[in-house]
Tab-separated table of N, CA and C and ligand atoms in Angstrom:
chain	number	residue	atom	x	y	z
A	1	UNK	N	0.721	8.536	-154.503
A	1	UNK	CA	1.898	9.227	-155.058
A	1	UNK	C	2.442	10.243	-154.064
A	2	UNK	N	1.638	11.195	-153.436
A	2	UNK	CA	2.085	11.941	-152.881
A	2	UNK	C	2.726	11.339	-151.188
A	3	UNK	N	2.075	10.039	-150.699
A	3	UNK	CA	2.943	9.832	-149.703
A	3	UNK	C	4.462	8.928	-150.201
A	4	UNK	N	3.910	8.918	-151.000
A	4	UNK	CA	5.368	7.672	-152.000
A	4	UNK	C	6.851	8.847	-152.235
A	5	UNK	N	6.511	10.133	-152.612
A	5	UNK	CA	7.509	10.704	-153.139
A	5	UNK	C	7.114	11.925	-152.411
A	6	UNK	N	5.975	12.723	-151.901
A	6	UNK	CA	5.839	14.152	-151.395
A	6	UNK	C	5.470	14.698	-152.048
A	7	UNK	N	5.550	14.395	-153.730
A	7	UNK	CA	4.535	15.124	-155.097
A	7	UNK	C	3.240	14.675	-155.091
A	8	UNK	N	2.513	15.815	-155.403
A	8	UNK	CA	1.232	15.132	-155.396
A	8	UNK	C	0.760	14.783	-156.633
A	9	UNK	N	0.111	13.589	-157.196
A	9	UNK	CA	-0.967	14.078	-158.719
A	9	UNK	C	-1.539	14.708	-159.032
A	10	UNK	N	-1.017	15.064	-160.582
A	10	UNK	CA	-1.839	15.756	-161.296
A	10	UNK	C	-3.378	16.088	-160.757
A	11	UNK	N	-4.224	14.422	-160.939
A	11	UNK	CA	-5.307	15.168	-160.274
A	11	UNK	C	-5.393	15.998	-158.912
A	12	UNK	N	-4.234	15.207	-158.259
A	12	UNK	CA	-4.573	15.923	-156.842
A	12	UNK	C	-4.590	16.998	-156.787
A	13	UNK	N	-3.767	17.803	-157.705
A	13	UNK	CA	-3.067	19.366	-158.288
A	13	UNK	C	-4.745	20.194	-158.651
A	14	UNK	N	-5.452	19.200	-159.347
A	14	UNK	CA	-6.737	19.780	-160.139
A	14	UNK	C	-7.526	19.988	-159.046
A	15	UNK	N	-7.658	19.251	-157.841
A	15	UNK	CA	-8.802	19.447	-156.698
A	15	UNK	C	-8.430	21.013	-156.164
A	16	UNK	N	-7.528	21.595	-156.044
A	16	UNK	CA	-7.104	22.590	-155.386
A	16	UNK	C	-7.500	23.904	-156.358
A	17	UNK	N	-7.730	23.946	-157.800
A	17	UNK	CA	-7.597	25.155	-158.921
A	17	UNK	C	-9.288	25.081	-159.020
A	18	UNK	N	-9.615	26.346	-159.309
A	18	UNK	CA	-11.337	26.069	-159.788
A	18	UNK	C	-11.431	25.866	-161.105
A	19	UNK	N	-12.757	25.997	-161.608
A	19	UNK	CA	-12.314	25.795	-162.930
A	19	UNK	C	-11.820	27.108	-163.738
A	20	UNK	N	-11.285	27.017	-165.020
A	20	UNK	CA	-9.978	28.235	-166.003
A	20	UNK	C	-11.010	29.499	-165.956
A	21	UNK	N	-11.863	29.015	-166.215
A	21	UNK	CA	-12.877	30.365	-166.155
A	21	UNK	C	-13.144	31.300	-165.035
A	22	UNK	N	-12.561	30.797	-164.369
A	22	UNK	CA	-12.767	31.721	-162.516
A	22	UNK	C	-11.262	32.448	-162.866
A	23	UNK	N	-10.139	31.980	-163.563
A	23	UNK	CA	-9.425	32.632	-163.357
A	23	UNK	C	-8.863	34.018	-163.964
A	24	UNK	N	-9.619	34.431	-164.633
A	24	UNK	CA	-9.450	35.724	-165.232
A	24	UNK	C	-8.864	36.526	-164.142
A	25	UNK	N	-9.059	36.775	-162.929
A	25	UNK	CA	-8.897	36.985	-161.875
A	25	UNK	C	-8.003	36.097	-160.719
A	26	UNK	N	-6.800	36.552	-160.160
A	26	UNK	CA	-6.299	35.462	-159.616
A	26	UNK	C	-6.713	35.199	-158.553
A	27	UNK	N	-6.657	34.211	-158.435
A	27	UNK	CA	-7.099	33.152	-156.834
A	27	UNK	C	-6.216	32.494	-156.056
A	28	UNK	N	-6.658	32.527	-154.795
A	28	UNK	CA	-5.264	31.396	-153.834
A	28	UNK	C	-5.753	29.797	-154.624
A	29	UNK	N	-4.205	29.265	-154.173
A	29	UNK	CA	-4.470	27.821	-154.497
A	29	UNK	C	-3.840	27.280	-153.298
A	30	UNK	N	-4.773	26.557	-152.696
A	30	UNK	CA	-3.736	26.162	-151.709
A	30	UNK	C	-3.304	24.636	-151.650
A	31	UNK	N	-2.199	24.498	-151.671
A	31	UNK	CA	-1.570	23.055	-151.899
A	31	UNK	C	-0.885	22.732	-150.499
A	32	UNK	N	-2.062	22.224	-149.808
A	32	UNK	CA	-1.765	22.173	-148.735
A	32	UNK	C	-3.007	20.756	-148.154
A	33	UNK	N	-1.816	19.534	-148.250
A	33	UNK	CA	-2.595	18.083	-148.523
A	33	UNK	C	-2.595	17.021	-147.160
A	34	UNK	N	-1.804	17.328	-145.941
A	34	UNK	CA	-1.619	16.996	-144.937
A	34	UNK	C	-2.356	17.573	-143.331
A	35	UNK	N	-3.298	16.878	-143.065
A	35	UNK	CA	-4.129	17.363	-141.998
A	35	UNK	C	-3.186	17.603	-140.959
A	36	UNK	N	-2.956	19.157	-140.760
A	36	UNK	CA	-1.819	18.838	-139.082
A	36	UNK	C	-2.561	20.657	-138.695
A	37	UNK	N	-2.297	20.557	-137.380
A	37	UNK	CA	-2.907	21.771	-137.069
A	37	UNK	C	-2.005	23.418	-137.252
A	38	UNK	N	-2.980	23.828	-138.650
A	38	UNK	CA	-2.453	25.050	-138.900
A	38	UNK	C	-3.476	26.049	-138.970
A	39	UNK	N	-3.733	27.232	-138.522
A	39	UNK	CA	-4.693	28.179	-139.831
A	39	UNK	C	-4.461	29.538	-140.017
A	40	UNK	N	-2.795	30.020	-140.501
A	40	UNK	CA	-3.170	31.035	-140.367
A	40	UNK	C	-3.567	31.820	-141.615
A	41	UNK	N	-3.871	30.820	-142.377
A	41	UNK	CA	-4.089	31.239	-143.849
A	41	UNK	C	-5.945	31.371	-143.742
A	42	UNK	N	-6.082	30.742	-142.797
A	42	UNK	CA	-7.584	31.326	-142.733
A	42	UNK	C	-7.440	32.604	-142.073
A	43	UNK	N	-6.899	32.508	-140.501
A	43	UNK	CA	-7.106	34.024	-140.104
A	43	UNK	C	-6.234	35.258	-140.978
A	44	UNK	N	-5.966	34.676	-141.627
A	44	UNK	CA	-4.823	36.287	-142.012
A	44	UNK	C	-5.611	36.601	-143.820
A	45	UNK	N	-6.700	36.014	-144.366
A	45	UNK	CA	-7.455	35.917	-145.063
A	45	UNK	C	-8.777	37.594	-144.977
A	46	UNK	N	-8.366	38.829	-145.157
A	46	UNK	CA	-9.257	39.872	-144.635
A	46	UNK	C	-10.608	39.858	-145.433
A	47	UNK	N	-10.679	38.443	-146.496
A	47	UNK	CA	-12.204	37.971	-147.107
A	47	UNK	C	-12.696	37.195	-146.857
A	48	UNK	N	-12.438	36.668	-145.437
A	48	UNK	CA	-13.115	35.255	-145.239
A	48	UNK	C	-13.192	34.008	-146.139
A	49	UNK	N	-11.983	33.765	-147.190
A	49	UNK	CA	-12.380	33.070	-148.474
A	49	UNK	C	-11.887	31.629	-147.916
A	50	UNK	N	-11.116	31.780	-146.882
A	50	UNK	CA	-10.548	30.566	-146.406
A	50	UNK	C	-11.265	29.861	-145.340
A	51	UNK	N	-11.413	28.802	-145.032
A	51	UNK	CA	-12.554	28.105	-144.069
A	51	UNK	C	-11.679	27.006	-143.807
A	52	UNK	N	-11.362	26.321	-142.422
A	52	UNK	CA	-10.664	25.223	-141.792
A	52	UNK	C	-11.640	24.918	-141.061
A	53	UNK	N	-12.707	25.990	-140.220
A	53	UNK	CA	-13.631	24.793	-139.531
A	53	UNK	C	-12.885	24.972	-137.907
A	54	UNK	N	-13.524	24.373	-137.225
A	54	UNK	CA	-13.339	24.131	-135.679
A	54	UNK	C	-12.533	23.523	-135.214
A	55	UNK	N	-12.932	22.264	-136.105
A	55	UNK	CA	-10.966	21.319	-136.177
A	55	UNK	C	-10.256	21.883	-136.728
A	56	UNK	N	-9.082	22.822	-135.973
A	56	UNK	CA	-7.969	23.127	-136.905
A	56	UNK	C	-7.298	22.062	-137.875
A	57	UNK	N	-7.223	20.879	-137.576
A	57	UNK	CA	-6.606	19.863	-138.329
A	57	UNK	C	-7.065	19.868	-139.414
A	58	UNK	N	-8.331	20.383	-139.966
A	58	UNK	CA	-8.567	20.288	-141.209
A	58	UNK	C	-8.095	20.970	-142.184
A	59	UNK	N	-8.452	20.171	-143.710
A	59	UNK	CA	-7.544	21.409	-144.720
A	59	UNK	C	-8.383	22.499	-144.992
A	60	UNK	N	-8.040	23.278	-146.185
A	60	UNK	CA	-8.101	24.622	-145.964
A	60	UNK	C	-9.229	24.695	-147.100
A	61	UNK	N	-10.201	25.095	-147.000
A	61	UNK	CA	-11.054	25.344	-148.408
A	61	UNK	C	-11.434	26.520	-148.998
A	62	UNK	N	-10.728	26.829	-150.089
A	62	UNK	CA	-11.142	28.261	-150.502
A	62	UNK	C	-12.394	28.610	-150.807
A	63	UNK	N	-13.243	29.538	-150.967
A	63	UNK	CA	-14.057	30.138	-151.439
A	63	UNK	C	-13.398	30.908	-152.923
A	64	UNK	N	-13.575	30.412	-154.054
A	64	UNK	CA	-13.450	31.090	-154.813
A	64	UNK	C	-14.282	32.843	-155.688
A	65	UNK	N	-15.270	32.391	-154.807
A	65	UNK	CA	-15.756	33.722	-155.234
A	65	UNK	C	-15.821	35.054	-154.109
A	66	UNK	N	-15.165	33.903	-153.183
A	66	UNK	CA	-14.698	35.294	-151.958
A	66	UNK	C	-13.435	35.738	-152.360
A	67	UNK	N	-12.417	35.004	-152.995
A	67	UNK	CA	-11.225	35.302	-153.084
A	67	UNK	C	-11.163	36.403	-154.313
A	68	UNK	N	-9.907	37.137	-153.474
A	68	UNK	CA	-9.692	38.645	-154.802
A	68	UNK	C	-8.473	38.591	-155.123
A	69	UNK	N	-7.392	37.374	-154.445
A	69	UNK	CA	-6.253	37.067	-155.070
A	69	UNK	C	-5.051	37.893	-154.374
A	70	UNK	N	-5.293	38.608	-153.412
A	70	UNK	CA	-4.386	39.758	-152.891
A	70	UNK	C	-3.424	39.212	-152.239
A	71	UNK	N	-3.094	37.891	-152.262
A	71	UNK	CA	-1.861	37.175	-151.727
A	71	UNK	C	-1.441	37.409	-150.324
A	72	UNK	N	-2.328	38.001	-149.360
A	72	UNK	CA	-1.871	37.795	-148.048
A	72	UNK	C	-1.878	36.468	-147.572
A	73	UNK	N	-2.339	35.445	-147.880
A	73	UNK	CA	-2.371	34.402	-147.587
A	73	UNK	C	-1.029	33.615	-147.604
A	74	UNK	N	-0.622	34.113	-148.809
A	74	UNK	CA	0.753	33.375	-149.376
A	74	UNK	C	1.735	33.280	-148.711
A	75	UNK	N	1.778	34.998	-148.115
A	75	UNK	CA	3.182	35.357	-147.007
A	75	UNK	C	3.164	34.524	-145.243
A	76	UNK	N	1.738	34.112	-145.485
A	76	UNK	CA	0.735	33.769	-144.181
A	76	UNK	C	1.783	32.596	-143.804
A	77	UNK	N	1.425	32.135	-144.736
A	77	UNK	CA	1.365	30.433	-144.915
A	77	UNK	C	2.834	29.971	-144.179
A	78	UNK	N	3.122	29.513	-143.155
A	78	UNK	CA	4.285	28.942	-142.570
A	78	UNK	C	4.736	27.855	-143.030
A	79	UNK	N	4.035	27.198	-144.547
A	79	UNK	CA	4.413	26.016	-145.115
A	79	UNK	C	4.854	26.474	-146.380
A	80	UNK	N	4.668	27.224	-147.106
A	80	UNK	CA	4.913	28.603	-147.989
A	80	UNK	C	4.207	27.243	-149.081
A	81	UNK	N	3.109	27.109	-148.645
A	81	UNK	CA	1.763	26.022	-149.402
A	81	UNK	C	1.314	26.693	-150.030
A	82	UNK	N	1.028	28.146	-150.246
A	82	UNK	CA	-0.245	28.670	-151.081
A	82	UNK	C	0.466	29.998	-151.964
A	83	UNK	N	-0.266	29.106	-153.730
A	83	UNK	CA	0.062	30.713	-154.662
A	83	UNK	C	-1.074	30.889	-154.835
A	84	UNK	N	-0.923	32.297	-155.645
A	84	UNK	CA	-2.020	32.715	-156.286
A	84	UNK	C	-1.887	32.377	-157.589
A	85	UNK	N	-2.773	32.474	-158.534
A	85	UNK	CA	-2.748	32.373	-159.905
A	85	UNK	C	-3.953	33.084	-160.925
A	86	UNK	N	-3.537	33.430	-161.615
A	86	UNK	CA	-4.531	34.250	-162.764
A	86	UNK	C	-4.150	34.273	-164.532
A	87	UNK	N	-5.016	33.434	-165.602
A	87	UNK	CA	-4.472	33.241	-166.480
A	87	UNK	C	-4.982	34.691	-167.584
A	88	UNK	N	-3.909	35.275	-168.264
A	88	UNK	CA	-3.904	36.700	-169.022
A	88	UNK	C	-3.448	36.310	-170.523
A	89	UNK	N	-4.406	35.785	-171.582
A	89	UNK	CA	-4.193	35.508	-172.653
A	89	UNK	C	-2.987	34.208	-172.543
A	90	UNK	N	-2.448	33.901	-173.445
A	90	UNK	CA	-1.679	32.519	-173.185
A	90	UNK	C	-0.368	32.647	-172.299
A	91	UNK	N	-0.507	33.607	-170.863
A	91	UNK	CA	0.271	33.670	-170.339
A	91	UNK	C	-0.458	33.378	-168.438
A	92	UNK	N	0.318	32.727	-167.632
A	92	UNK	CA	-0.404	32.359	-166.517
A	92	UNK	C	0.445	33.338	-165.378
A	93	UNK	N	-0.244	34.248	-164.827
A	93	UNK	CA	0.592	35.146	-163.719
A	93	UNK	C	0.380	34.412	-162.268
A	94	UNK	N	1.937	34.084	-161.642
A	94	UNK	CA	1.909	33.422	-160.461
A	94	UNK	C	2.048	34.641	-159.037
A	95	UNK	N	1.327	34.654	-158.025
A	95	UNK	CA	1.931	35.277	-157.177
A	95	UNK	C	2.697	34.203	-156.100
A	96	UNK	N	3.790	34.048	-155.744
A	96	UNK	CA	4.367	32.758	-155.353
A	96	UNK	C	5.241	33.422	-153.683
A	97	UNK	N	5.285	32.263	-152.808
A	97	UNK	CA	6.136	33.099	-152.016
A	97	UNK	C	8.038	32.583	-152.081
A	98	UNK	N	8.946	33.736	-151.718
A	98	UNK	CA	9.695	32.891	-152.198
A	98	UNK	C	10.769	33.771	-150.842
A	99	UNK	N	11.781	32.772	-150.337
A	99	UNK	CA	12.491	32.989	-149.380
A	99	UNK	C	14.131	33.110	-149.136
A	100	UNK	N	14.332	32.523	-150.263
A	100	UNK	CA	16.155	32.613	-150.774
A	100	UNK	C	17.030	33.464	-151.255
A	101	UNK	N	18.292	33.245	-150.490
A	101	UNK	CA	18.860	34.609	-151.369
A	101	UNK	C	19.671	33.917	-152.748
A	102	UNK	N	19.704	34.646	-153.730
A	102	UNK	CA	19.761	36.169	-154.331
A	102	UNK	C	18.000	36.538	-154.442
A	103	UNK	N	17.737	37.753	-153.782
A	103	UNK	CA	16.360	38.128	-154.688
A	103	UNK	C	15.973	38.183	-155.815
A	104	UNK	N	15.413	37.268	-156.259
A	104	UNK	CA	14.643	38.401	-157.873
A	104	UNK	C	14.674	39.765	-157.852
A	105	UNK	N	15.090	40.097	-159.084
A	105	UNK	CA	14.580	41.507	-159.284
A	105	UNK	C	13.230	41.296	-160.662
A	106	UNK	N	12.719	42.574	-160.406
A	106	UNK	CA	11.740	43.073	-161.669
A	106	UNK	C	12.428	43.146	-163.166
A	107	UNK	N	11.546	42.136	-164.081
A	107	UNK	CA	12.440	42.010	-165.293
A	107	UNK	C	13.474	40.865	-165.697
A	108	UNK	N	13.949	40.287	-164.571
A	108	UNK	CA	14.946	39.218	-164.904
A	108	UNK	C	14.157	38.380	-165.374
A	109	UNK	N	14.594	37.301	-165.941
A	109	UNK	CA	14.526	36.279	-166.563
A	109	UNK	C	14.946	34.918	-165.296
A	110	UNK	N	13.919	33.762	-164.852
A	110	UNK	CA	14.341	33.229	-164.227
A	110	UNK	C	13.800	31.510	-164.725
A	111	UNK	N	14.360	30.573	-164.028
A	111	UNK	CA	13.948	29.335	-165.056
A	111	UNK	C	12.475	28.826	-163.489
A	112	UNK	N	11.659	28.856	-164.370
A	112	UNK	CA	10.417	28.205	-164.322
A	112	UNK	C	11.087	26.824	-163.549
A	113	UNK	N	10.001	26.318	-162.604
A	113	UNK	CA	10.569	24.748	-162.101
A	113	UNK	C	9.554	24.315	-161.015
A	114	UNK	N	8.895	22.960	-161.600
A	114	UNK	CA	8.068	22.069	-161.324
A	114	UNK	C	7.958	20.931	-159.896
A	115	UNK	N	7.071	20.675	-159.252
A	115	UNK	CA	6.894	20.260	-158.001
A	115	UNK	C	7.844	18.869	-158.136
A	116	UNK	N	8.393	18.932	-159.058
A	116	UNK	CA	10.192	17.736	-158.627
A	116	UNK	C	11.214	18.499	-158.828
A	117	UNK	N	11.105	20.091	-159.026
A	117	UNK	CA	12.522	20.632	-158.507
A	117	UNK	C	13.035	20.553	-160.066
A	118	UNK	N	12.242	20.051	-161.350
A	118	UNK	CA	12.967	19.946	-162.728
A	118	UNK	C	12.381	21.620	-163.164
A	119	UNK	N	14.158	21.720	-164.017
A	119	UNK	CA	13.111	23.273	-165.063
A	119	UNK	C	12.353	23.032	-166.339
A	120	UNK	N	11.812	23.907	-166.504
A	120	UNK	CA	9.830	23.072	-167.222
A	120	UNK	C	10.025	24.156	-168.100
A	121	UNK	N	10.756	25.982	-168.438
A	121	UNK	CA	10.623	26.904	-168.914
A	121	UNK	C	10.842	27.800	-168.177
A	122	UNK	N	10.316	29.777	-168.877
A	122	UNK	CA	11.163	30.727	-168.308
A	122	UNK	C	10.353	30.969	-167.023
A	123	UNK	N	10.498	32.220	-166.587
A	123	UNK	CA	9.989	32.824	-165.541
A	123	UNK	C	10.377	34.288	-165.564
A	124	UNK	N	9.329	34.858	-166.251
A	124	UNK	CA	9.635	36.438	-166.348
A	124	UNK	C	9.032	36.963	-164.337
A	125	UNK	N	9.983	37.653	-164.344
A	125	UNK	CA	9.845	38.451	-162.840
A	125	UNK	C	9.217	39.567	-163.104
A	126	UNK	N	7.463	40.262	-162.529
A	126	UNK	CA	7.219	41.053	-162.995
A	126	UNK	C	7.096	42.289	-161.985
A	127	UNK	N	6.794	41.240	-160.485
A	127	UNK	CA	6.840	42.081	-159.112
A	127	UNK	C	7.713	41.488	-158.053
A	128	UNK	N	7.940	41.978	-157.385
A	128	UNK	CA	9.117	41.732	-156.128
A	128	UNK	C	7.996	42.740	-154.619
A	129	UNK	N	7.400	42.002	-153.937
A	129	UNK	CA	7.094	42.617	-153.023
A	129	UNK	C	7.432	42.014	-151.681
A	130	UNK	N	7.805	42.998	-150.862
A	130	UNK	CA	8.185	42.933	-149.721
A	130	UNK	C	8.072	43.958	-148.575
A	131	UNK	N	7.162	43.776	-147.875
A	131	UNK	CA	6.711	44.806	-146.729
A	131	UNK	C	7.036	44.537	-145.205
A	132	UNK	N	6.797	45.331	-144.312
A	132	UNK	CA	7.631	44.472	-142.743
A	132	UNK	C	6.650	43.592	-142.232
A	133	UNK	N	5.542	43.593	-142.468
A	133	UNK	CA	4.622	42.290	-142.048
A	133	UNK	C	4.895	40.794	-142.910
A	134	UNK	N	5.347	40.797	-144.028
A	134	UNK	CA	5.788	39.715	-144.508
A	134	UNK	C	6.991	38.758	-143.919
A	135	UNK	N	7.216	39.301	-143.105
A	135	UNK	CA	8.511	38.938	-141.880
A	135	UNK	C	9.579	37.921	-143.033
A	136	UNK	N	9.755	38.343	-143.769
A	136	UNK	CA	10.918	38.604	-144.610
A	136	UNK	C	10.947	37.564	-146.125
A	137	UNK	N	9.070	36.851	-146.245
A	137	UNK	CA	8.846	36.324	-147.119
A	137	UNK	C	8.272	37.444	-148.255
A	138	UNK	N	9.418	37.098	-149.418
A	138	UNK	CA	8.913	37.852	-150.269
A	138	UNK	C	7.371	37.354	-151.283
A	139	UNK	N	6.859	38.309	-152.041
A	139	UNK	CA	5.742	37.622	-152.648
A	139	UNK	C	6.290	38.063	-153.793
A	140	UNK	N	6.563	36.940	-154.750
A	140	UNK	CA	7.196	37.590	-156.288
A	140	UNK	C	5.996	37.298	-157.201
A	141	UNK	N	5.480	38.140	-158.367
A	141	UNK	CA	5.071	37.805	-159.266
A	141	UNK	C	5.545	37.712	-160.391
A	142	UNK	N	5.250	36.331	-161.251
A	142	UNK	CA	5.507	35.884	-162.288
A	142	UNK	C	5.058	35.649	-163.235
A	143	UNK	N	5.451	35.485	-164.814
A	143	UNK	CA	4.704	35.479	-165.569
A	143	UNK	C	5.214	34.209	-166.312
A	144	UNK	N	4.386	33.135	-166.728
A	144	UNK	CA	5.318	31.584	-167.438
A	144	UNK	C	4.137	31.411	-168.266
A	145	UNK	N	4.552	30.505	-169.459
A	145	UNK	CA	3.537	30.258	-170.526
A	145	UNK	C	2.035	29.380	-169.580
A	146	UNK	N	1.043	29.961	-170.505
A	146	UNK	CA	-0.045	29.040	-169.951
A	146	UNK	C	0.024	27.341	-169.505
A	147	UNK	N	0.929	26.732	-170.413
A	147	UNK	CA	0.540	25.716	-170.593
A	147	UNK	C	1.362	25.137	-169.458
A	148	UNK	N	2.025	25.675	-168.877
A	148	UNK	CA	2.565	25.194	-167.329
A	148	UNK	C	1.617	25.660	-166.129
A	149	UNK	N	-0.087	26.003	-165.963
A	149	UNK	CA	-0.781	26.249	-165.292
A	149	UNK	C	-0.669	25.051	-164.180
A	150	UNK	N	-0.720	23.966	-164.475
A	150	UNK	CA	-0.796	22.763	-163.242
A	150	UNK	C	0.930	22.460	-162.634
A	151	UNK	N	1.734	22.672	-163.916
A	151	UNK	CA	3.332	22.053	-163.307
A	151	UNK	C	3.916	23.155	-162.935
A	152	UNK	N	3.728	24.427	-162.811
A	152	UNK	CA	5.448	25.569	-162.147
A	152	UNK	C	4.753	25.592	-160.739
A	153	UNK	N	5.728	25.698	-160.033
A	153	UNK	CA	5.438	25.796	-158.589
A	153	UNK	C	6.515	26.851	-158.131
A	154	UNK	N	7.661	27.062	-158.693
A	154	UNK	CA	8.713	28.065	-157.884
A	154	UNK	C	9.929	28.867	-159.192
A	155	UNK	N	10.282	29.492	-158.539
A	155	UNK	CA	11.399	29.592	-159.740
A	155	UNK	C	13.332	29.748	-159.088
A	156	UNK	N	13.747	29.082	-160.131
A	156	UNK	CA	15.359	29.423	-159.717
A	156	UNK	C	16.292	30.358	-160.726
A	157	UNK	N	17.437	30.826	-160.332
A	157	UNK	CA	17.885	32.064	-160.907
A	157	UNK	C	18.741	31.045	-162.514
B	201	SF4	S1	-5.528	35.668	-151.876
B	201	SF4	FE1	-6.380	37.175	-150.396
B	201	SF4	S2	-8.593	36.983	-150.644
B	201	SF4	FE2	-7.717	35.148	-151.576
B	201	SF4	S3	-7.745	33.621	-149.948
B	201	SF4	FE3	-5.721	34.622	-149.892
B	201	SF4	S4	-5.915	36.282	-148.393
B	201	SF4	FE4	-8.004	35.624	-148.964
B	202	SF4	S1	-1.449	28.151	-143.307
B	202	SF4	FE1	-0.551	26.913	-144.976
B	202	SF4	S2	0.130	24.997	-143.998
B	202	SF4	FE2	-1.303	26.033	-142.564
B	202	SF4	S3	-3.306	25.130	-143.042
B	202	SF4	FE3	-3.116	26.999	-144.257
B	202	SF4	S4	-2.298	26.297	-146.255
B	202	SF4	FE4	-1.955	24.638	-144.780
């Protein structure tokens, strides 16, 4: 599927998340399914949670119990491949990176939308961060119903 269209499967989606119970706490996910030589999501990682190995070509394997979710990885990522995620009662908080203008602001209302670009539901905006090392990728956090944990990937205004 994923060389057929660029989406990956569901399951493929599941190899990347640990299991719901790790996530009380958010974690990187990295959706990042194509061996080509990258890592800076390992080096820019200040917990060691990320591991590529000697062959850069390889993919990226989190450590979930190294990870504390602090999303430097996200801004890292030159493929803008990796969120974070953490589920808070029947609500799933995304830290996502996002690069387009108009910015989100804090509070808007934005439509939720799934790895084919369809809208799936809302997207409450809860953070907008942006610092000068992010070299101008913002890291927004979001808040969308649980039950879109495997399908939201981004949001549009
Ligand atoms: S979210 Fe932070 S701790 Fe987790 S893998 Fe990314 S950089 Fe490392
Ligand atoms: S930085 Fe992004 S694209 Fe590069 S290996 Fe890591 S997850 Fe994949």
């Amino acid at each position: 599927m994923l060389n057929k269209t660029g989406v990956p499967s569901l399951s493929l989606i599941k190899t990347k998340f640990p299991e719901q119970n790790k996530l009380f706490k958010a974690k990187a996910i990295t959706e990042c399914y194509e061996e080509i030589p990258c890592n800076p999501c390992s080096t820019s990682c200040p917990f060691e949670a990320i591991t590529i190995g000697e062959d850069i070509n390889k993919l990226p394997v989190v450590d979930f119990d190294k990870c504390t979710g602090c999303g430097i990885c996200v801004y890292s990522c030159p493929g803008l491949a990796i969120f974070t995620v953490a589920l808070k009662k029947e609500k799933a908080i995304f830290k996502i990176p996002y690069e387009l203008l108009p910015y989100p602001k804090v509070d808007e209302t934005w439509k939720a939308v799934n790895r084919d670009g369809l809208v799936i539901g809302e997207a409450i905006i809860k953070k907008v961060i942006l610092k000068p090392k992010q070299d101008r990728t913002l890291l927004v956090e979001v808040e969308v119903d649980k039950n879109l944990l495997y399908d939201f990937i981004t949001i549009k205004e």
